[in-house]
């Protein structure tokens, strides 16, 4: 019988745009306060891309970092996946633009749309491709320019989001199996609680859709909050079960960074003390599919996790979608 193909995490990288938007800056734009944003969300500042800076630009710079930390040459990549809800264009995929920037003509590429759970969906997809033997080395990126789909006059949403990208290189391995489990879920019944109504086939772009601001994010925050906590706890438990590990074996939990109160409520539900939970929302805001991977990259770079440690990543987002993955670093 053939030996099972393992999946090794070769390295990670991230990139954030230079421009910082603080809560104090936002006070000058909408009727809000630093105090409200900090106490209701935990966010102090977020990064904002330049007008001419695209999602694939952020993805490219994060990918270069991941390549550096992986110590492989770009030519070894044989599949590129980009999780994003803020593609450069409707089509071609952002993965196509990234491929061009990396100079990897002919490598197959595609985008994945699962909102804030995008990177977890991406890990499951990359793992399945590698384990099937179809591809050996996958570049997986979570990249977002949420500032470009934000209504900067809507205080309910504009204080929450930011831009950034994270990347991971995964490869087939006989010795390592770093992805211990992936668990995915979704419920389309709630699709209109967090969405962009305009621009697609339901409401193609017209002068009216622009005037009605249908091309920016709409969210029923309270309802999303209420669903996020139990679903993230459920996903964390399921992925743990599938990994065969116990809660006490996990060195670090990396939850999606949407709201500090959601993170604390999930930790409480799982009975995990906050010193085992990674938080960087104060400086990033919510960057959707890029949150878990940029957080993991920071945890590795700052020594918060070391080689051999077990990490559980958990996410929840528009769709609704949710998912979790237990990985060994
Ligand atoms: O990433 C994917 C998923 N996204 C999330 O998980 C986000 C989930 N939702 C949330 O994080 C929270 O619901 C929010 C941060 C969006 C809102 O917090 P909340 O505690 O649920 O506040 P709320 O929407 O119930 O609003 C409370 C009050 C309202 O005023 P009234 O009606 O009580 O007078 C809002 O108008 O706070 C007001 N408010 C604000 N005030 C100052 C809403 N946004 C702001 C603001 N500044 N930026």
CSV table of C-alpha atoms and ligand atoms in Angstrom, one decimal:
chain,number,residue,atom,x,y,z
A,1,UNK,CA,0.0,0.0,0.0
A,2,UNK,CA,1.2,3.5,-0.8
A,3,UNK,CA,2.3,5.6,2.2
A,4,UNK,CA,0.0,8.5,3.0
A,5,UNK,CA,1.3,11.8,1.7
A,6,UNK,CA,2.0,14.2,4.6
A,7,UNK,CA,1.7,18.0,4.4
A,8,UNK,CA,4.6,20.1,5.6
A,9,UNK,CA,4.3,23.9,6.4
A,10,UNK,CA,7.4,25.3,4.8
A,11,UNK,CA,7.1,28.9,5.9
A,12,UNK,CA,4.9,31.9,6.3
A,13,UNK,CA,5.0,35.6,5.5
A,14,UNK,CA,2.9,38.7,5.8
A,15,UNK,CA,2.6,42.2,4.5
A,16,UNK,CA,0.8,45.3,5.8
A,17,UNK,CA,0.4,48.6,3.9
A,18,UNK,CA,2.4,51.4,5.5
A,19,UNK,CA,-0.5,53.8,6.1
A,20,UNK,CA,-1.9,53.7,9.6
A,21,UNK,CA,-5.5,54.9,10.3
A,22,UNK,CA,-6.0,55.4,14.1
A,23,UNK,CA,-9.2,55.7,16.0
A,24,UNK,CA,-8.4,59.4,16.5
A,25,UNK,CA,-8.3,59.8,12.7
A,26,UNK,CA,-11.7,58.1,12.5
A,27,UNK,CA,-13.1,60.6,15.0
A,28,UNK,CA,-12.6,63.3,12.3
A,29,UNK,CA,-14.4,61.2,9.7
A,30,UNK,CA,-17.6,59.9,11.4
A,31,UNK,CA,-19.5,60.3,14.7
A,32,UNK,CA,-17.4,58.0,16.8
A,33,UNK,CA,-14.8,58.0,19.5
A,34,UNK,CA,-11.6,56.2,20.3
A,35,UNK,CA,-13.2,55.1,23.6
A,36,UNK,CA,-16.2,53.5,21.8
A,37,UNK,CA,-14.1,51.7,19.3
A,38,UNK,CA,-11.6,50.4,21.8
A,39,UNK,CA,-14.1,49.2,24.4
A,40,UNK,CA,-16.6,47.7,21.9
A,41,UNK,CA,-14.1,46.1,19.5
A,42,UNK,CA,-10.5,46.2,20.9
A,43,UNK,CA,-9.2,48.0,17.8
A,44,UNK,CA,-6.8,50.9,18.1
A,45,UNK,CA,-5.6,51.3,14.6
A,46,UNK,CA,-5.6,49.5,11.2
A,47,UNK,CA,-3.5,49.6,8.0
A,48,UNK,CA,-5.0,51.1,4.8
A,49,UNK,CA,-3.6,50.5,1.3
A,50,UNK,CA,-2.8,53.3,-1.1
A,51,UNK,CA,-5.2,54.1,-3.9
A,52,UNK,CA,-3.0,52.4,-6.5
A,53,UNK,CA,-2.1,49.4,-4.2
A,54,UNK,CA,-4.1,46.3,-5.1
A,55,UNK,CA,-4.9,43.1,-3.2
A,56,UNK,CA,-2.5,41.2,-5.4
A,57,UNK,CA,0.3,43.7,-4.5
A,58,UNK,CA,-0.2,42.9,-0.8
A,59,UNK,CA,-0.4,39.2,-1.7
A,60,UNK,CA,2.8,39.4,-3.7
A,61,UNK,CA,4.8,41.0,-0.9
A,62,UNK,CA,3.5,38.5,1.7
A,63,UNK,CA,4.4,35.7,-0.7
A,64,UNK,CA,7.9,36.9,-1.1
A,65,UNK,CA,8.3,36.8,2.7
A,66,UNK,CA,6.8,33.3,2.8
A,67,UNK,CA,9.3,32.2,0.1
A,68,UNK,CA,12.2,33.7,2.1
A,69,UNK,CA,11.2,31.9,5.3
A,70,UNK,CA,10.6,28.6,3.4
A,71,UNK,CA,14.0,28.6,1.7
A,72,UNK,CA,12.6,27.4,-1.7
A,73,UNK,CA,12.7,29.0,-5.1
A,74,UNK,CA,9.4,30.2,-6.6
A,75,UNK,CA,9.8,27.7,-9.4
A,76,UNK,CA,9.0,24.9,-7.0
A,77,UNK,CA,5.4,26.2,-6.5
A,78,UNK,CA,3.0,24.2,-8.6
A,79,UNK,CA,-0.4,25.6,-7.4
A,80,UNK,CA,-1.4,29.1,-6.2
A,81,UNK,CA,-4.5,29.7,-4.1
A,82,UNK,CA,-5.7,33.2,-3.0
A,83,UNK,CA,-8.5,33.6,-0.4
A,84,UNK,CA,-10.0,37.0,-0.8
A,85,UNK,CA,-13.3,38.9,-0.9
A,86,UNK,CA,-11.6,42.0,-2.3
A,87,UNK,CA,-10.1,40.8,-5.6
A,88,UNK,CA,-8.2,43.2,-7.8
A,89,UNK,CA,-11.1,42.7,-10.4
A,90,UNK,CA,-14.2,40.6,-10.8
A,91,UNK,CA,-12.0,38.4,-13.1
A,92,UNK,CA,-9.4,37.2,-13.8
A,93,UNK,CA,-8.7,35.9,-10.3
A,94,UNK,CA,-6.4,37.8,-8.0
A,95,UNK,CA,-4.3,34.6,-8.0
A,96,UNK,CA,-3.7,35.2,-11.8
A,97,UNK,CA,-2.3,38.7,-11.0
A,98,UNK,CA,-0.2,37.2,-8.2
A,99,UNK,CA,1.1,34.5,-10.5
A,100,UNK,CA,2.1,37.2,-13.1
A,101,UNK,CA,3.9,39.2,-10.4
A,102,UNK,CA,5.8,36.1,-9.2
A,103,UNK,CA,6.7,35.3,-12.8
A,104,UNK,CA,5.3,31.8,-12.5
A,105,UNK,CA,3.5,31.5,-15.9
A,106,UNK,CA,1.6,28.3,-16.5
A,107,UNK,CA,1.2,27.4,-12.8
A,108,UNK,CA,-2.5,26.7,-12.1
A,109,UNK,CA,-4.2,29.3,-9.9
A,110,UNK,CA,-7.5,30.2,-8.5
A,111,UNK,CA,-9.3,32.4,-5.9
A,112,UNK,CA,-11.3,31.1,-3.0
A,113,UNK,CA,-14.2,33.1,-1.6
A,114,UNK,CA,-15.2,32.2,2.0
A,115,UNK,CA,-14.9,35.7,3.6
A,116,UNK,CA,-13.2,35.7,7.0
A,117,UNK,CA,-13.0,31.9,7.0
A,118,UNK,CA,-11.2,32.0,3.7
A,119,UNK,CA,-7.7,31.0,4.9
A,120,UNK,CA,-9.1,28.0,6.8
A,121,UNK,CA,-11.0,26.9,3.7
A,122,UNK,CA,-7.7,27.5,1.9
A,123,UNK,CA,-5.7,25.2,4.2
A,124,UNK,CA,-8.4,22.4,3.7
A,125,UNK,CA,-8.1,22.9,-0.1
A,126,UNK,CA,-4.3,23.0,-0.2
A,127,UNK,CA,-4.2,19.9,2.0
A,128,UNK,CA,-6.6,18.0,-0.2
A,129,UNK,CA,-4.6,18.8,-3.4
A,130,UNK,CA,-1.3,17.8,-1.8
A,131,UNK,CA,-2.7,14.6,-0.1
A,132,UNK,CA,-4.3,13.5,-3.4
A,133,UNK,CA,-0.9,13.7,-5.1
A,134,UNK,CA,-2.1,16.3,-7.7
A,135,UNK,CA,0.3,19.0,-6.5
A,136,UNK,CA,3.4,19.1,-4.4
A,137,UNK,CA,4.0,22.6,-3.4
A,138,UNK,CA,1.1,25.1,-2.8
A,139,UNK,CA,1.3,28.8,-2.2
A,140,UNK,CA,-1.7,29.8,-0.1
A,141,UNK,CA,-2.5,33.5,0.5
A,142,UNK,CA,-5.2,35.3,2.4
A,143,UNK,CA,-5.2,38.9,1.2
A,144,UNK,CA,-7.6,41.8,1.6
A,145,UNK,CA,-8.1,45.5,0.7
A,146,UNK,CA,-11.2,45.9,2.8
A,147,UNK,CA,-10.7,49.7,2.9
A,148,UNK,CA,-11.8,49.7,-0.8
A,149,UNK,CA,-15.2,48.1,-0.1
A,150,UNK,CA,-15.9,50.2,3.0
A,151,UNK,CA,-18.5,52.9,3.3
A,152,UNK,CA,-16.4,55.6,5.0
A,153,UNK,CA,-19.6,57.4,6.1
A,154,UNK,CA,-21.0,54.4,8.0
A,155,UNK,CA,-19.7,54.3,11.5
A,156,UNK,CA,-21.3,50.8,12.1
A,157,UNK,CA,-18.7,49.3,9.7
A,158,UNK,CA,-15.9,51.7,8.8
A,159,UNK,CA,-14.2,51.5,12.2
A,160,UNK,CA,-13.8,47.7,12.0
A,161,UNK,CA,-11.8,46.8,9.0
A,162,UNK,CA,-8.3,47.0,7.7
A,163,UNK,CA,-6.0,45.8,4.9
A,164,UNK,CA,-3.2,43.2,4.8
A,165,UNK,CA,-2.0,39.9,3.5
A,166,UNK,CA,-0.5,36.7,4.8
A,167,UNK,CA,1.0,33.7,2.9
A,168,UNK,CA,1.9,30.1,3.7
A,169,UNK,CA,3.9,27.6,1.6
A,170,UNK,CA,2.9,24.0,2.0
A,171,UNK,CA,4.4,20.9,0.4
A,172,UNK,CA,4.1,17.2,0.2
A,173,UNK,CA,6.3,15.4,2.7
A,174,UNK,CA,7.1,11.9,3.7
A,175,UNK,CA,8.4,12.8,7.2
A,176,UNK,CA,6.1,15.6,8.3
A,177,UNK,CA,2.3,16.0,8.6
A,178,UNK,CA,1.8,19.5,9.9
A,179,UNK,CA,-2.0,19.8,9.1
A,180,UNK,CA,-3.6,17.6,11.8
A,181,UNK,CA,-7.2,18.6,11.0
A,182,UNK,CA,-9.5,20.9,9.2
A,183,UNK,CA,-13.2,21.4,9.9
A,184,UNK,CA,-15.4,23.6,7.7
A,185,UNK,CA,-19.0,24.8,7.9
A,186,UNK,CA,-21.4,27.2,6.3
A,187,UNK,CA,-25.0,28.4,6.4
A,188,UNK,CA,-26.2,30.4,3.4
A,189,UNK,CA,-29.5,31.3,5.2
A,190,UNK,CA,-27.7,34.2,6.8
A,191,UNK,CA,-26.0,35.5,3.6
A,192,UNK,CA,-27.7,38.9,3.9
A,193,UNK,CA,-26.4,39.8,7.4
A,194,UNK,CA,-22.9,40.5,6.1
A,195,UNK,CA,-22.6,41.2,2.3
A,196,UNK,CA,-22.1,43.6,-0.6
A,197,UNK,CA,-25.4,43.8,-2.4
A,198,UNK,CA,-24.3,45.5,-5.6
A,199,UNK,CA,-22.0,44.7,-8.5
A,200,UNK,CA,-22.9,41.1,-9.1
A,201,UNK,CA,-25.6,39.5,-11.2
A,202,UNK,CA,-28.3,40.3,-8.5
A,203,UNK,CA,-27.7,44.0,-8.7
A,204,UNK,CA,-25.4,44.8,-11.6
A,205,UNK,CA,-23.6,48.2,-11.3
A,206,UNK,CA,-25.7,51.2,-12.4
A,207,UNK,CA,-25.7,54.8,-11.4
A,208,UNK,CA,-28.5,53.9,-9.0
A,209,UNK,CA,-26.6,51.1,-7.3
A,210,UNK,CA,-23.6,53.5,-6.8
A,211,UNK,CA,-25.9,56.3,-5.4
A,212,UNK,CA,-27.5,53.8,-3.1
A,213,UNK,CA,-24.0,52.7,-1.9
A,214,UNK,CA,-24.7,49.1,-2.8
A,215,UNK,CA,-21.1,48.4,-3.6
A,216,UNK,CA,-19.8,48.6,0.0
A,217,UNK,CA,-20.1,46.2,2.9
A,218,UNK,CA,-23.4,46.0,4.9
A,219,UNK,CA,-23.5,44.3,8.2
A,220,UNK,CA,-26.0,43.5,10.9
A,221,UNK,CA,-23.3,43.6,13.6
A,222,UNK,CA,-25.2,42.3,16.6
A,223,UNK,CA,-26.6,39.3,14.7
A,224,UNK,CA,-23.2,38.4,13.3
A,225,UNK,CA,-21.7,38.7,16.8
A,226,UNK,CA,-24.4,36.4,18.2
A,227,UNK,CA,-23.7,33.7,15.6
A,228,UNK,CA,-19.9,34.0,15.6
A,229,UNK,CA,-19.3,33.0,19.2
A,230,UNK,CA,-21.1,29.6,19.2
A,231,UNK,CA,-20.0,28.7,15.7
A,232,UNK,CA,-16.3,29.5,16.4
A,233,UNK,CA,-16.5,27.4,19.6
A,234,UNK,CA,-18.1,24.6,17.7
A,235,UNK,CA,-15.5,24.7,14.9
A,236,UNK,CA,-12.7,24.7,17.5
A,237,UNK,CA,-14.1,21.7,19.3
A,238,UNK,CA,-14.7,19.8,16.0
A,239,UNK,CA,-11.2,20.4,14.6
A,240,UNK,CA,-9.7,19.4,17.9
A,241,UNK,CA,-11.7,16.2,17.9
A,242,UNK,CA,-10.6,15.4,14.3
A,243,UNK,CA,-6.9,16.1,15.2
A,244,UNK,CA,-7.0,13.5,18.0
A,245,UNK,CA,-5.5,16.1,20.4
A,246,UNK,CA,-6.8,17.5,23.7
A,247,UNK,CA,-7.4,21.1,24.5
A,248,UNK,CA,-4.4,21.1,26.9
A,249,UNK,CA,-2.1,19.9,24.0
A,250,UNK,CA,-2.8,23.2,22.1
A,251,UNK,CA,0.0,25.7,22.7
A,252,UNK,CA,-1.7,28.7,21.1
A,253,UNK,CA,-5.2,29.5,19.8
A,254,UNK,CA,-5.5,31.9,16.9
A,255,UNK,CA,-9.1,33.1,16.6
A,256,UNK,CA,-10.3,35.3,13.7
A,257,UNK,CA,-9.7,38.9,14.8
A,258,UNK,CA,-13.1,40.6,14.3
A,259,UNK,CA,-13.9,41.8,17.8
A,260,UNK,CA,-12.0,41.5,21.1
A,261,UNK,CA,-15.4,40.7,22.8
A,262,UNK,CA,-16.0,37.8,20.4
A,263,UNK,CA,-12.4,36.5,21.0
A,264,UNK,CA,-13.0,36.6,24.8
A,265,UNK,CA,-16.4,35.0,24.6
A,266,UNK,CA,-15.1,32.1,22.5
A,267,UNK,CA,-12.2,31.6,24.9
A,268,UNK,CA,-14.6,31.5,27.8
A,269,UNK,CA,-16.9,29.0,26.0
A,270,UNK,CA,-13.9,26.8,25.4
A,271,UNK,CA,-12.5,27.3,28.9
A,272,UNK,CA,-9.2,28.6,27.6
A,273,UNK,CA,-7.3,31.2,29.5
A,274,UNK,CA,-6.5,34.4,27.5
A,275,UNK,CA,-2.8,33.9,27.9
A,276,UNK,CA,-3.1,31.0,25.4
A,277,UNK,CA,-5.0,33.1,22.9
A,278,UNK,CA,-3.3,35.2,20.3
A,279,UNK,CA,-4.6,38.8,19.9
A,280,UNK,CA,-3.4,41.5,17.5
A,281,UNK,CA,-6.7,43.1,16.6
A,282,UNK,CA,-5.6,46.3,18.3
A,283,UNK,CA,-3.2,47.1,15.5
A,284,UNK,CA,-4.8,45.4,12.5
A,285,UNK,CA,-8.6,45.6,12.8
A,286,UNK,CA,-10.5,42.9,11.0
A,287,UNK,CA,-8.7,41.9,7.8
A,288,UNK,CA,-11.1,39.0,6.9
A,289,UNK,CA,-9.2,36.1,5.2
A,290,UNK,CA,-5.8,37.6,6.1
A,291,UNK,CA,-6.4,37.6,9.9
A,292,UNK,CA,-5.5,34.0,10.9
A,293,UNK,CA,-2.4,33.7,8.7
A,294,UNK,CA,-1.0,37.1,9.6
A,295,UNK,CA,-1.6,36.3,13.2
A,296,UNK,CA,0.2,33.0,12.8
A,297,UNK,CA,3.1,34.6,11.0
A,298,UNK,CA,3.4,37.2,13.8
A,299,UNK,CA,3.2,34.4,16.5
A,300,UNK,CA,6.1,32.5,14.7
A,301,UNK,CA,8.2,35.6,14.2
A,302,UNK,CA,7.9,36.9,17.7
A,303,UNK,CA,8.6,33.4,19.2
A,304,UNK,CA,5.2,33.1,20.7
A,305,UNK,CA,5.2,29.6,19.0
A,306,UNK,CA,8.2,27.5,18.2
A,307,UNK,CA,8.9,24.5,16.0
A,308,UNK,CA,6.8,21.5,17.1
A,309,UNK,CA,4.1,23.5,18.9
A,310,UNK,CA,0.4,22.9,18.2
A,311,UNK,CA,-1.7,25.8,17.0
A,312,UNK,CA,-5.4,25.9,16.5
A,313,UNK,CA,-6.8,28.5,14.1
A,314,UNK,CA,-10.5,29.3,14.2
A,315,UNK,CA,-12.6,31.7,12.0
A,316,UNK,CA,-16.1,32.8,11.2
A,317,UNK,CA,-17.3,35.2,8.5
A,318,UNK,CA,-19.8,36.3,5.9
A,319,UNK,CA,-21.9,33.6,4.3
A,320,UNK,CA,-22.0,32.5,7.1
A,321,UNK,CA,-18.9,30.4,6.9
A,322,UNK,CA,-16.8,29.0,9.7
A,323,UNK,CA,-13.9,26.7,10.1
A,324,UNK,CA,-10.9,25.6,12.2
A,325,UNK,CA,-7.6,23.8,11.7
A,326,UNK,CA,-5.1,22.3,14.1
A,327,UNK,CA,-1.6,22.6,12.7
A,328,UNK,CA,1.9,21.7,14.0
A,329,UNK,CA,4.5,24.5,13.5
B,1,LIG,O1,-15.5,39.2,10.5
B,1,LIG,C1,-16.7,38.6,10.3
B,1,LIG,C2,-17.6,38.9,11.2
B,1,LIG,N1,-17.8,40.2,11.8
B,1,LIG,C3,-18.0,40.3,13.0
B,1,LIG,O2,-17.8,39.3,13.7
B,1,LIG,C4,-18.5,41.6,13.6
B,1,LIG,C5,-19.5,41.2,14.6
B,1,LIG,N2,-20.2,42.4,15.3
B,1,LIG,C6,-19.5,43.2,16.1
B,1,LIG,O3,-18.3,43.1,16.3
B,1,LIG,C7,-20.3,44.2,16.9
B,1,LIG,O4,-21.7,43.9,16.8
B,1,LIG,C8,-20.1,45.7,16.5
B,1,LIG,C9,-18.7,46.1,16.9
B,1,LIG,C10,-20.2,45.8,15.0
B,1,LIG,C11,-21.1,46.6,17.1
B,1,LIG,O5,-21.0,46.5,18.5
B,1,LIG,P1,-22.3,46.3,19.4
B,1,LIG,O6,-22.0,46.3,20.8
B,1,LIG,O7,-23.1,45.1,18.8
B,1,LIG,O8,-23.0,47.7,19.1
B,1,LIG,P2,-24.5,48.0,18.4
B,1,LIG,O9,-24.4,47.7,17.0
B,1,LIG,O10,-25.5,47.3,19.2
B,1,LIG,O11,-24.5,49.5,18.7
B,1,LIG,C12,-24.6,50.1,20.0
B,1,LIG,C13,-24.7,51.6,19.9
B,1,LIG,C14,-25.7,52.0,18.9
B,1,LIG,O12,-26.3,53.2,19.4
B,1,LIG,P3,-27.7,53.2,20.0
B,1,LIG,O13,-28.7,52.7,19.0
B,1,LIG,O14,-27.6,52.3,21.2
B,1,LIG,O15,-28.0,54.7,20.4
B,1,LIG,C15,-24.9,52.3,17.6
B,1,LIG,O16,-25.5,53.3,16.8
B,1,LIG,O17,-23.4,52.0,19.4
B,1,LIG,C16,-23.6,52.9,18.3
B,1,LIG,N3,-22.5,52.7,17.4
B,1,LIG,C17,-21.4,53.5,17.5
B,1,LIG,N4,-21.1,54.5,18.3
B,1,LIG,C18,-19.9,55.1,18.2
B,1,LIG,C19,-22.3,51.8,16.4
B,1,LIG,N5,-21.1,52.0,15.8
B,1,LIG,C20,-20.5,53.1,16.5
B,1,LIG,C21,-19.3,53.8,16.4
B,1,LIG,N6,-19.1,54.7,17.2
B,1,LIG,N7,-18.4,53.4,15.4
